[in-house]
GROMACS .gro file of N, CA, C and O in nm:
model
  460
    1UNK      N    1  -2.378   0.733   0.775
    1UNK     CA    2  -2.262   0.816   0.750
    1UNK      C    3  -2.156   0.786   0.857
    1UNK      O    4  -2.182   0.775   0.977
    2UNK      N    5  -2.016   0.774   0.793
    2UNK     CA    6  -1.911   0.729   0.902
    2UNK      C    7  -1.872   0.875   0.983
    2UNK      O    8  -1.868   0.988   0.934
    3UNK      N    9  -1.851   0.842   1.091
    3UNK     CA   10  -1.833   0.999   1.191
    3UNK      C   11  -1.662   0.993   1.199
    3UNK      O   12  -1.586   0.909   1.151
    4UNK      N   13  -1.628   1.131   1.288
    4UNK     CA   14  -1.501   1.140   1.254
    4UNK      C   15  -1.380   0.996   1.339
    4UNK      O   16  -1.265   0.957   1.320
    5UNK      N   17  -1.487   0.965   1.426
    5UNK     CA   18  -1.370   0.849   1.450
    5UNK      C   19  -1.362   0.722   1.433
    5UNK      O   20  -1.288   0.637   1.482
    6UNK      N   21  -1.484   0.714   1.325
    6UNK     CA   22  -1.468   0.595   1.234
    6UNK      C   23  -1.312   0.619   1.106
    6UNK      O   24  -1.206   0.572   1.066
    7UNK      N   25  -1.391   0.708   1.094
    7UNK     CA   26  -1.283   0.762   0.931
    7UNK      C   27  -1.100   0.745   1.009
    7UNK      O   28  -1.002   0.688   0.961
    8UNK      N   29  -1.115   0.825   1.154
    8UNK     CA   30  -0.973   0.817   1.212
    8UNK      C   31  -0.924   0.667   1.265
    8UNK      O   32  -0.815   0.647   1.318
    9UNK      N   33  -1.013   0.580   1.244
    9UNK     CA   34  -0.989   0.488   1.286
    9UNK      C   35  -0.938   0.372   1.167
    9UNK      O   36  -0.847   0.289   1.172
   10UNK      N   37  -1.028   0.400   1.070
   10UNK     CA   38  -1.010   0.351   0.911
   10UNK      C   39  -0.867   0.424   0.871
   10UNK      O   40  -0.811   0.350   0.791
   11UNK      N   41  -0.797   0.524   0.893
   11UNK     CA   42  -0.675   0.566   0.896
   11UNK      C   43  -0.500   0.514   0.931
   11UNK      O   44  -0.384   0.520   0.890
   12UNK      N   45  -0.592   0.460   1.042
   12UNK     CA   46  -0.510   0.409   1.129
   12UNK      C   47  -0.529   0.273   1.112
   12UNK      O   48  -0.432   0.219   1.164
   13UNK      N   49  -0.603   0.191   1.068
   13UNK     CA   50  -0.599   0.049   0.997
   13UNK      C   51  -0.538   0.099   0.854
   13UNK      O   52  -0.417   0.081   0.849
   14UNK      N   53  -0.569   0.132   0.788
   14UNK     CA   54  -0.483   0.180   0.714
   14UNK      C   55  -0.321   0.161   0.724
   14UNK      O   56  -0.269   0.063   0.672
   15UNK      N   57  -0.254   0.245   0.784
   15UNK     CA   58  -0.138   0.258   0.828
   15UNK      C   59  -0.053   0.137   0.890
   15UNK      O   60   0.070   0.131   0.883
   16UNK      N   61  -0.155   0.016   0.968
   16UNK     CA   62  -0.114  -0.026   1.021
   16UNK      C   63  -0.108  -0.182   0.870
   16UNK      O   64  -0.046  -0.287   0.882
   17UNK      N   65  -0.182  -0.145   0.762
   17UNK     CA   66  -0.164  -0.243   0.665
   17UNK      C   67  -0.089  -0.211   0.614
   17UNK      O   68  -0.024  -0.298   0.555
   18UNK      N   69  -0.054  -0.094   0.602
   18UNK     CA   70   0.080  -0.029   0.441
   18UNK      C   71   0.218  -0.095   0.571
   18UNK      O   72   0.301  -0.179   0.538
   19UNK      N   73   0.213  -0.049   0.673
   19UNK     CA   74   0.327  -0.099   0.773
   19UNK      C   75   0.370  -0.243   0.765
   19UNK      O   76   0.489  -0.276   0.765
   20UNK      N   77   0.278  -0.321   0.759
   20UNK     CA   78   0.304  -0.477   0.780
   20UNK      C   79   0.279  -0.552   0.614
   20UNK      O   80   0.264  -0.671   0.587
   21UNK      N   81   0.281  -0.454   0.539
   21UNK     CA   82   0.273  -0.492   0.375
   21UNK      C   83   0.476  -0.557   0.348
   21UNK      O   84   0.582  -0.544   0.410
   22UNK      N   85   0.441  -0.610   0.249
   22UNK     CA   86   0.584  -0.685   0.161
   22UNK      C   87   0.613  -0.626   0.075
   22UNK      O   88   0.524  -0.557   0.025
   23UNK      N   89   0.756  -0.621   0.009
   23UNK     CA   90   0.792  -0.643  -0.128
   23UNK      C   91   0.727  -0.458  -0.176
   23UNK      O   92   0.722  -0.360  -0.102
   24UNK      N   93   0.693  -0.468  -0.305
   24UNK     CA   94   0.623  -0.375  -0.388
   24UNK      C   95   0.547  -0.304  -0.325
   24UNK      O   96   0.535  -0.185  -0.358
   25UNK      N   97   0.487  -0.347  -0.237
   25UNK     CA   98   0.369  -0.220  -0.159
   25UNK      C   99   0.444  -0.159  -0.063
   25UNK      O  100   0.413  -0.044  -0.033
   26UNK      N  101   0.563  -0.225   0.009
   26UNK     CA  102   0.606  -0.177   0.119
   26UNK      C  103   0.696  -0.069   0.047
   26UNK      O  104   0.704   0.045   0.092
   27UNK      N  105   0.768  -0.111  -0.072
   27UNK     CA  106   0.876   0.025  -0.107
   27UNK      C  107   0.767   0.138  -0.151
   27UNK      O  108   0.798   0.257  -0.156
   28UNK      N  109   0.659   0.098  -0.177
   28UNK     CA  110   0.587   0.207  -0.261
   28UNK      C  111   0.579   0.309  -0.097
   28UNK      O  112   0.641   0.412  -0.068
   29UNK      N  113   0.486   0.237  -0.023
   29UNK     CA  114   0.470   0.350   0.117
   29UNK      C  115   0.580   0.365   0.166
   29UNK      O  116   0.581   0.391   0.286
   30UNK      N  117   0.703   0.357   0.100
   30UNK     CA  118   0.808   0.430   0.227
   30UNK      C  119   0.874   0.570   0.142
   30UNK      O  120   0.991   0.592   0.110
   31UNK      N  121   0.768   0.640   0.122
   31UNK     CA  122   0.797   0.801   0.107
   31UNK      C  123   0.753   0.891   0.186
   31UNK      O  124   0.646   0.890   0.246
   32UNK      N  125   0.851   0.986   0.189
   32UNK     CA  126   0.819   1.078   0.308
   32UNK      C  127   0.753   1.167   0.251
   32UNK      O  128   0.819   1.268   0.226
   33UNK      N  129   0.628   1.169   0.214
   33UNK     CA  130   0.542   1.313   0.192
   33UNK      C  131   0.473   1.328   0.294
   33UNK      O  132   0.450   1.251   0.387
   34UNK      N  133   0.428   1.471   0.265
   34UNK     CA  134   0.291   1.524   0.356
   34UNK      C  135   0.181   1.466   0.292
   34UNK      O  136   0.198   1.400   0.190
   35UNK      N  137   0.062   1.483   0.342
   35UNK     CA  138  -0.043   1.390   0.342
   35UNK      C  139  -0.170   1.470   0.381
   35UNK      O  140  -0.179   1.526   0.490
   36UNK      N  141  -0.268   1.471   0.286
   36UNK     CA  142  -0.408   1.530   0.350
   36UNK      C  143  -0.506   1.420   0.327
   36UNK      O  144  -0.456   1.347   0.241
   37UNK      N  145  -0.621   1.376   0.363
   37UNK     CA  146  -0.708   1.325   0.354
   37UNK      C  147  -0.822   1.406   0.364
   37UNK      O  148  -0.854   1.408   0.483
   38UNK      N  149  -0.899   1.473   0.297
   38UNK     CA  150  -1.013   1.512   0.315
   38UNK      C  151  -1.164   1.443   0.322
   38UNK      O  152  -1.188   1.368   0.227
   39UNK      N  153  -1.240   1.453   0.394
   39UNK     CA  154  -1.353   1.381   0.402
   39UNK      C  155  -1.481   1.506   0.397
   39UNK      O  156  -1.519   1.590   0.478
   40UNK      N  157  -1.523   1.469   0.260
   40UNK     CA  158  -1.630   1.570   0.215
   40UNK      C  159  -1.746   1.567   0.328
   40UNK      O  160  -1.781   1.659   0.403
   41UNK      N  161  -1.790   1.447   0.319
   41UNK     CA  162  -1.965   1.484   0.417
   41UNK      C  163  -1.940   1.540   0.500
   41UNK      O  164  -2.008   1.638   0.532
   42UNK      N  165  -1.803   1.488   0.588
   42UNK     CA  166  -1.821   1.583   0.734
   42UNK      C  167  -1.729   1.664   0.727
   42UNK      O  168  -1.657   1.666   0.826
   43UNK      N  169  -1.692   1.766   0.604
   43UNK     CA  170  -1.594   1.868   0.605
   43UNK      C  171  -1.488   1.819   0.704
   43UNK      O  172  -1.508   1.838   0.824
   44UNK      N  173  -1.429   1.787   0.682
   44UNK     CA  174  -1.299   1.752   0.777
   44UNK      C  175  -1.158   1.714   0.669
   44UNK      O  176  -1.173   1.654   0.562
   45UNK      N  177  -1.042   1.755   0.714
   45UNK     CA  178  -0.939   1.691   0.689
   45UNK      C  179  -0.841   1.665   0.768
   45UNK      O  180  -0.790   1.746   0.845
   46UNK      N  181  -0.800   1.509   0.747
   46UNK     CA  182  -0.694   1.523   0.817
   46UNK      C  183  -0.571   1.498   0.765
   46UNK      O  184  -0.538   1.414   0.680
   47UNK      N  185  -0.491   1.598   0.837
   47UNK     CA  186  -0.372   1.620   0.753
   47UNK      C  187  -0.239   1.543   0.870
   47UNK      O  188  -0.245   1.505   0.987
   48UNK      N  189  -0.119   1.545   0.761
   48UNK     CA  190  -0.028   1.459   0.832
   48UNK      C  191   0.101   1.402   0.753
   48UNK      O  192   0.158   1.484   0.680
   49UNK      N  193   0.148   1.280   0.757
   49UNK     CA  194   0.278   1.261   0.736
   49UNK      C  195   0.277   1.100   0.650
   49UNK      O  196   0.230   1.012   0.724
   50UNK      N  197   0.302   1.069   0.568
   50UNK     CA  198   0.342   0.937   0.466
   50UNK      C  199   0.511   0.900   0.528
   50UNK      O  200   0.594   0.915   0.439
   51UNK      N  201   0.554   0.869   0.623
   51UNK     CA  202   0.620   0.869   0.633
   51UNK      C  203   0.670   0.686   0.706
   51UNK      O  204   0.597   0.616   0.776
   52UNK      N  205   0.828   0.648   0.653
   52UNK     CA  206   0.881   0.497   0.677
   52UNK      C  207   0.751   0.413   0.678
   52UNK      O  208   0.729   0.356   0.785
   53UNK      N  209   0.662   0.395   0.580
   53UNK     CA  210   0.556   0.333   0.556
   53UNK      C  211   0.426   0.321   0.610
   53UNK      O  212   0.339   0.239   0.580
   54UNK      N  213   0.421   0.435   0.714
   54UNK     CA  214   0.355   0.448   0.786
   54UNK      C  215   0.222   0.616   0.760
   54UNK      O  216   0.262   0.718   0.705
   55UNK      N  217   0.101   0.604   0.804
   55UNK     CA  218   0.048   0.734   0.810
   55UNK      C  219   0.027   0.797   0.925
   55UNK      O  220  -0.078   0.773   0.983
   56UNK      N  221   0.114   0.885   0.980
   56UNK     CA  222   0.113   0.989   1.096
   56UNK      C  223   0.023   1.082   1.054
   56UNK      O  224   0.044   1.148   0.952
   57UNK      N  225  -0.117   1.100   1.151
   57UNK     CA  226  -0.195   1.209   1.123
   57UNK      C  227  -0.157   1.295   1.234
   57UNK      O  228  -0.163   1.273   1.355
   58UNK      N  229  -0.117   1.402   1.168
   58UNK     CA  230  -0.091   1.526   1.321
   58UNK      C  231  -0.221   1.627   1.357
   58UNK      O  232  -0.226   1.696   1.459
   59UNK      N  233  -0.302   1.623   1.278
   59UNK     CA  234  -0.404   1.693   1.288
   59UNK      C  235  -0.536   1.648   1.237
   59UNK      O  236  -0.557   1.556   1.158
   60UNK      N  237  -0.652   1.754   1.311
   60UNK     CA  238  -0.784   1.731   1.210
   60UNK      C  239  -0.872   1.852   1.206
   60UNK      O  240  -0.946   1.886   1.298
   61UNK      N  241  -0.857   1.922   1.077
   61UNK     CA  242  -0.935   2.065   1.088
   61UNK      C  243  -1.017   2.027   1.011
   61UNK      O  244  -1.027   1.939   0.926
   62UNK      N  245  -1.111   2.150   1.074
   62UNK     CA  246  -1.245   2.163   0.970
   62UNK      C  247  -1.233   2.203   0.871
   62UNK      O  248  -1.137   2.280   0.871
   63UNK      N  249  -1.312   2.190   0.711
   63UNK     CA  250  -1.318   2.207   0.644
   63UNK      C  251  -1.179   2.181   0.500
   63UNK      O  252  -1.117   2.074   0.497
   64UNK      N  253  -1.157   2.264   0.420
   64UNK     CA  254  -1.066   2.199   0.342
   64UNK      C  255  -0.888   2.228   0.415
   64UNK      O  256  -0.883   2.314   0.503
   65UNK      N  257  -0.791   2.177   0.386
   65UNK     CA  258  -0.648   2.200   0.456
   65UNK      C  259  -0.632   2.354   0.408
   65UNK      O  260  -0.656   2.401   0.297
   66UNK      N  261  -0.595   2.402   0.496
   66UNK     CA  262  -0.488   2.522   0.439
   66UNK      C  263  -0.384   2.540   0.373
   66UNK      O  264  -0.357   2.643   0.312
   67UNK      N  265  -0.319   2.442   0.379
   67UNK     CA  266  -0.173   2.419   0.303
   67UNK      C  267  -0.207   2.264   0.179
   67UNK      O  268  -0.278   2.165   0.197
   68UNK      N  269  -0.137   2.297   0.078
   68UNK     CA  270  -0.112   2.221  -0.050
   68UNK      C  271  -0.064   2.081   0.025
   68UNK      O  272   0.058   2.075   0.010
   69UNK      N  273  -0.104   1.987   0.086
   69UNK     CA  274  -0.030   1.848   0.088
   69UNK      C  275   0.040   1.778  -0.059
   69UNK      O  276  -0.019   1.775  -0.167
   70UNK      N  277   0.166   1.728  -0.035
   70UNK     CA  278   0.217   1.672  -0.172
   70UNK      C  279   0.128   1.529  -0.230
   70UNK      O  280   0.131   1.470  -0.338
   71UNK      N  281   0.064   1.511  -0.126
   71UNK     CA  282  -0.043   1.378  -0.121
   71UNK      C  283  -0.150   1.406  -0.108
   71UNK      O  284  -0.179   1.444   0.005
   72UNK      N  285  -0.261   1.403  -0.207
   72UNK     CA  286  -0.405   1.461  -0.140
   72UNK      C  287  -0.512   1.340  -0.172
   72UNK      O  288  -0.547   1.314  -0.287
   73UNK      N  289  -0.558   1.273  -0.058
   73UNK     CA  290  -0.684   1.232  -0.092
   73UNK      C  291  -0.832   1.322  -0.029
   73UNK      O  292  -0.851   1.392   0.071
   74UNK      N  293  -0.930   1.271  -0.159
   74UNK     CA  294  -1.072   1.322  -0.103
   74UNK      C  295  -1.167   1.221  -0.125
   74UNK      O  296  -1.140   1.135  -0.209
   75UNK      N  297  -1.269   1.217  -0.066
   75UNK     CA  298  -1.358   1.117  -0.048
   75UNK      C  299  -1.478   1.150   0.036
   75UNK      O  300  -1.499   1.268   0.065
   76UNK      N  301  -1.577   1.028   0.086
   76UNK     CA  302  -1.679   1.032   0.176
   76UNK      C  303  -1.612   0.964   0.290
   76UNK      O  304  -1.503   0.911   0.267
   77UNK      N  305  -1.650   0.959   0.383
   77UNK     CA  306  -1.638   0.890   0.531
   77UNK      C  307  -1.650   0.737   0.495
   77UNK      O  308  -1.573   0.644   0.520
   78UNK      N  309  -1.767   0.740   0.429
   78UNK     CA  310  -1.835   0.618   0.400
   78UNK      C  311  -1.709   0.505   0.318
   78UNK      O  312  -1.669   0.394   0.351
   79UNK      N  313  -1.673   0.599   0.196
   79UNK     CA  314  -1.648   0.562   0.133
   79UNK      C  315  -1.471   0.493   0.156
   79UNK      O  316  -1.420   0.391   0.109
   80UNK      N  317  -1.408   0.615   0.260
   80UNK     CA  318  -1.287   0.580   0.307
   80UNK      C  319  -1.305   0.468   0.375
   80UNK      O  320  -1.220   0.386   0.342
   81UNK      N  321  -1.403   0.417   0.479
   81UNK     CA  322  -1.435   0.274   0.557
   81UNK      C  323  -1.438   0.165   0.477
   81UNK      O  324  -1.366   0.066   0.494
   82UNK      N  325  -1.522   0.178   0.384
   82UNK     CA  326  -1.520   0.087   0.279
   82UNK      C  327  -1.424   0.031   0.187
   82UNK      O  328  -1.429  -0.082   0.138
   83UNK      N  329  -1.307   0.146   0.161
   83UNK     CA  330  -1.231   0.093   0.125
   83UNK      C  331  -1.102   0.035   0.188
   83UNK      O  332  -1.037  -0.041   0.117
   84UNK      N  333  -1.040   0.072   0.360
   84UNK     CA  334  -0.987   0.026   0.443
   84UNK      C  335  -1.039  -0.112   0.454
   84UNK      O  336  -0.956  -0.203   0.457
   85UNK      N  337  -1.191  -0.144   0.463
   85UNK     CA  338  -1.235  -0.252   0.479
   85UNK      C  339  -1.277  -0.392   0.339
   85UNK      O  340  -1.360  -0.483   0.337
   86UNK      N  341  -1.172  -0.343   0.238
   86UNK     CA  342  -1.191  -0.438   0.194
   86UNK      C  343  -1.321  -0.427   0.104
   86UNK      O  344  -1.315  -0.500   0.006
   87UNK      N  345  -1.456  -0.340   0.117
   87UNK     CA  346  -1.536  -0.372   0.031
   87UNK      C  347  -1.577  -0.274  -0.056
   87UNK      O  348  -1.693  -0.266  -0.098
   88UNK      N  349  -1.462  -0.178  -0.093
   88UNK     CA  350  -1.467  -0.074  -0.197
   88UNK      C  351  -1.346  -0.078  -0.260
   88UNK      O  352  -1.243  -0.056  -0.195
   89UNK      N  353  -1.342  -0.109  -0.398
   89UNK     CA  354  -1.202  -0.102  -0.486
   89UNK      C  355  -1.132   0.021  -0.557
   89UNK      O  356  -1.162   0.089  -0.655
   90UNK      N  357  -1.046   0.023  -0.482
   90UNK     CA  358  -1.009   0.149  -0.478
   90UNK      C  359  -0.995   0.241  -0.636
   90UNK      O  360  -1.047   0.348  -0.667
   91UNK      N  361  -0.902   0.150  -0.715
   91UNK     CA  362  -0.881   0.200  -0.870
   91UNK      C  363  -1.009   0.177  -0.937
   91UNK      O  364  -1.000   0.188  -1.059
   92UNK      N  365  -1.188   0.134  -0.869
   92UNK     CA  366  -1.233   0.143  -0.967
   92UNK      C  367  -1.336   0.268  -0.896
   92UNK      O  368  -1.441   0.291  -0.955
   93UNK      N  369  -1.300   0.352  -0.758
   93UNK     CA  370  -1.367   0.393  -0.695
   93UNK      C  371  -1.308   0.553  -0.787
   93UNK      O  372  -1.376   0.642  -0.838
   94UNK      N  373  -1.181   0.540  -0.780
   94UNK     CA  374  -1.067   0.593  -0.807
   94UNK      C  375  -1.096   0.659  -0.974
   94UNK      O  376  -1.116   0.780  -0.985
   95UNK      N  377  -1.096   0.579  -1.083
   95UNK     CA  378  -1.175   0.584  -1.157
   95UNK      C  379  -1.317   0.619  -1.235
   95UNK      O  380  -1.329   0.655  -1.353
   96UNK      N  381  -1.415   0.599  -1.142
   96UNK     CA  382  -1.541   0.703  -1.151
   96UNK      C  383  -1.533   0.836  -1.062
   96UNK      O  384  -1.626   0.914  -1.086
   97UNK      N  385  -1.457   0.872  -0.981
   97UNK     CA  386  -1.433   0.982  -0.901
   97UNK      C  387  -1.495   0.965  -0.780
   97UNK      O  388  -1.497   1.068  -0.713
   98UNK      N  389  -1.543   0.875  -0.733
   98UNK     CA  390  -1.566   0.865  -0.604
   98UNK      C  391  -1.451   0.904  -0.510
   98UNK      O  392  -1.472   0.980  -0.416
   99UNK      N  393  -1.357   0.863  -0.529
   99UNK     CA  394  -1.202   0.859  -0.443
   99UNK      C  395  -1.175   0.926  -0.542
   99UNK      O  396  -1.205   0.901  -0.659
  100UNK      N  397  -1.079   1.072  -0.473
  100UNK     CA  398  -0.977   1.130  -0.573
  100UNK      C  399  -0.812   1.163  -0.462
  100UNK      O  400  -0.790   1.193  -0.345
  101UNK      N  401  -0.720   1.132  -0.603
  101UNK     CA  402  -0.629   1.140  -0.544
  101UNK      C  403  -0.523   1.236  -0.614
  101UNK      O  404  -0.529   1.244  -0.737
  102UNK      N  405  -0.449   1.294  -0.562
  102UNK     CA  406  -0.383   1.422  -0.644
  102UNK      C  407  -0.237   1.424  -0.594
  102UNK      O  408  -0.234   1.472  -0.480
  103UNK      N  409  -0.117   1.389  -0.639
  103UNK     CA  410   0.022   1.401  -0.617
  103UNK      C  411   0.098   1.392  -0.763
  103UNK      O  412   0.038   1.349  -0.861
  104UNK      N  413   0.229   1.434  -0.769
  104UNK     CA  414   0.315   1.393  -0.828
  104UNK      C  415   0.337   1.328  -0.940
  104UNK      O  416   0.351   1.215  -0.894
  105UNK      N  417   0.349   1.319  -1.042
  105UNK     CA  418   0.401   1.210  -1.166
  105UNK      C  419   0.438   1.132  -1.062
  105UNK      O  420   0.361   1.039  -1.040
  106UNK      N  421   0.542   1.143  -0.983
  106UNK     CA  422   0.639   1.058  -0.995
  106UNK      C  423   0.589   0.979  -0.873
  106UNK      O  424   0.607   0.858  -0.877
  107UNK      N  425   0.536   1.025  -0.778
  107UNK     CA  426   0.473   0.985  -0.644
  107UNK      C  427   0.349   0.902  -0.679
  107UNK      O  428   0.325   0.808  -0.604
  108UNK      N  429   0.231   0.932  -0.826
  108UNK     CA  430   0.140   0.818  -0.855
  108UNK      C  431   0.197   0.733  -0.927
  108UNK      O  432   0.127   0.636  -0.957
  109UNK      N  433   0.299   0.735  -0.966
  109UNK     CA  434   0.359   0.596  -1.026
  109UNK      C  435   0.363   0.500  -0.917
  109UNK      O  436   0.310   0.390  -0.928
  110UNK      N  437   0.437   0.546  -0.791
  110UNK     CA  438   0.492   0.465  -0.709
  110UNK      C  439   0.340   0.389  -0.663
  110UNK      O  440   0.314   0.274  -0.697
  111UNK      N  441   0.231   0.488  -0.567
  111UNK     CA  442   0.174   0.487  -0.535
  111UNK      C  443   0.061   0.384  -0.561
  111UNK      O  444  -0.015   0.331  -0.480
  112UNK      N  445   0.070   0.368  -0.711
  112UNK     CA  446  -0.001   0.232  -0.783
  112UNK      C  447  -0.014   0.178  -0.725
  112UNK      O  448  -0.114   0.171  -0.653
  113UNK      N  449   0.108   0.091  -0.724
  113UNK     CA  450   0.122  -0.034  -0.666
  113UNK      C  451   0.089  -0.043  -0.488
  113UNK      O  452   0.122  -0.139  -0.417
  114UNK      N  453   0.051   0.020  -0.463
  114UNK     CA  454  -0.053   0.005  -0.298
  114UNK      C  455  -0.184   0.043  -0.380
  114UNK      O  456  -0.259   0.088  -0.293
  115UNK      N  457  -0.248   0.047  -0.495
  115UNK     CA  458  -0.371   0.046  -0.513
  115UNK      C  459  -0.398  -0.087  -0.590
  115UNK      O  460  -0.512  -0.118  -0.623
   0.00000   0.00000   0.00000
């Protein structure tokens, strides 16, 4: 099981790929929403900022967020590593419900195209 500073670390690779992305992926991450990530096994979320293509996490509470993020992912620890790393696909993780993701009409349109 990934612990919390694997997952914060898979975050932050994260961020640092949507940042240095081109073209179509880069306009997709440059919206300014709020942002939760929840990570089921170890009750945790961390919440934060989608912001100039980048993911600013400002926090990490226990259990589920208190506040509605306009961006919500949920997942395993495991499963968030795996897919930062290349060996979990996201739209097909995405698809059986392993990964769930919850925003906007208009914000999963964009959003696609970084999946």
């Amino acid at each position: 099981m990934a612990t919390i500073e694997e997952c914060r670390s898979a975050l932050d690779k994260l961020s640092d790929n949507m940042a240095g992305a081109d073209g179509d992926v880069r306009s997709a991450a440059a919206l300014d929403r709020s942002l939760s990530c929840r990570i089921t096994d170890l009750d945790i979320t961390f919440v934060g900022r989608l912001k100039d293509g980048r993911i600013e996490v400002l926090d990490t509470l226990q259990g589920p967020p208190p506040d509605k993020a306009e961006i919500r992912l949920t997942m395993t620890g495991d499963d968030l590593v795996a897919m930062v790393d290349g060996e979990l696909n996201f739209a097909k993780a995405w698809g059986s419900g392993r990964v769930k993701l919850e925003a906007g009409l208009r914000d999963l349109l964009r959003l696609r195209k970084l999946l």
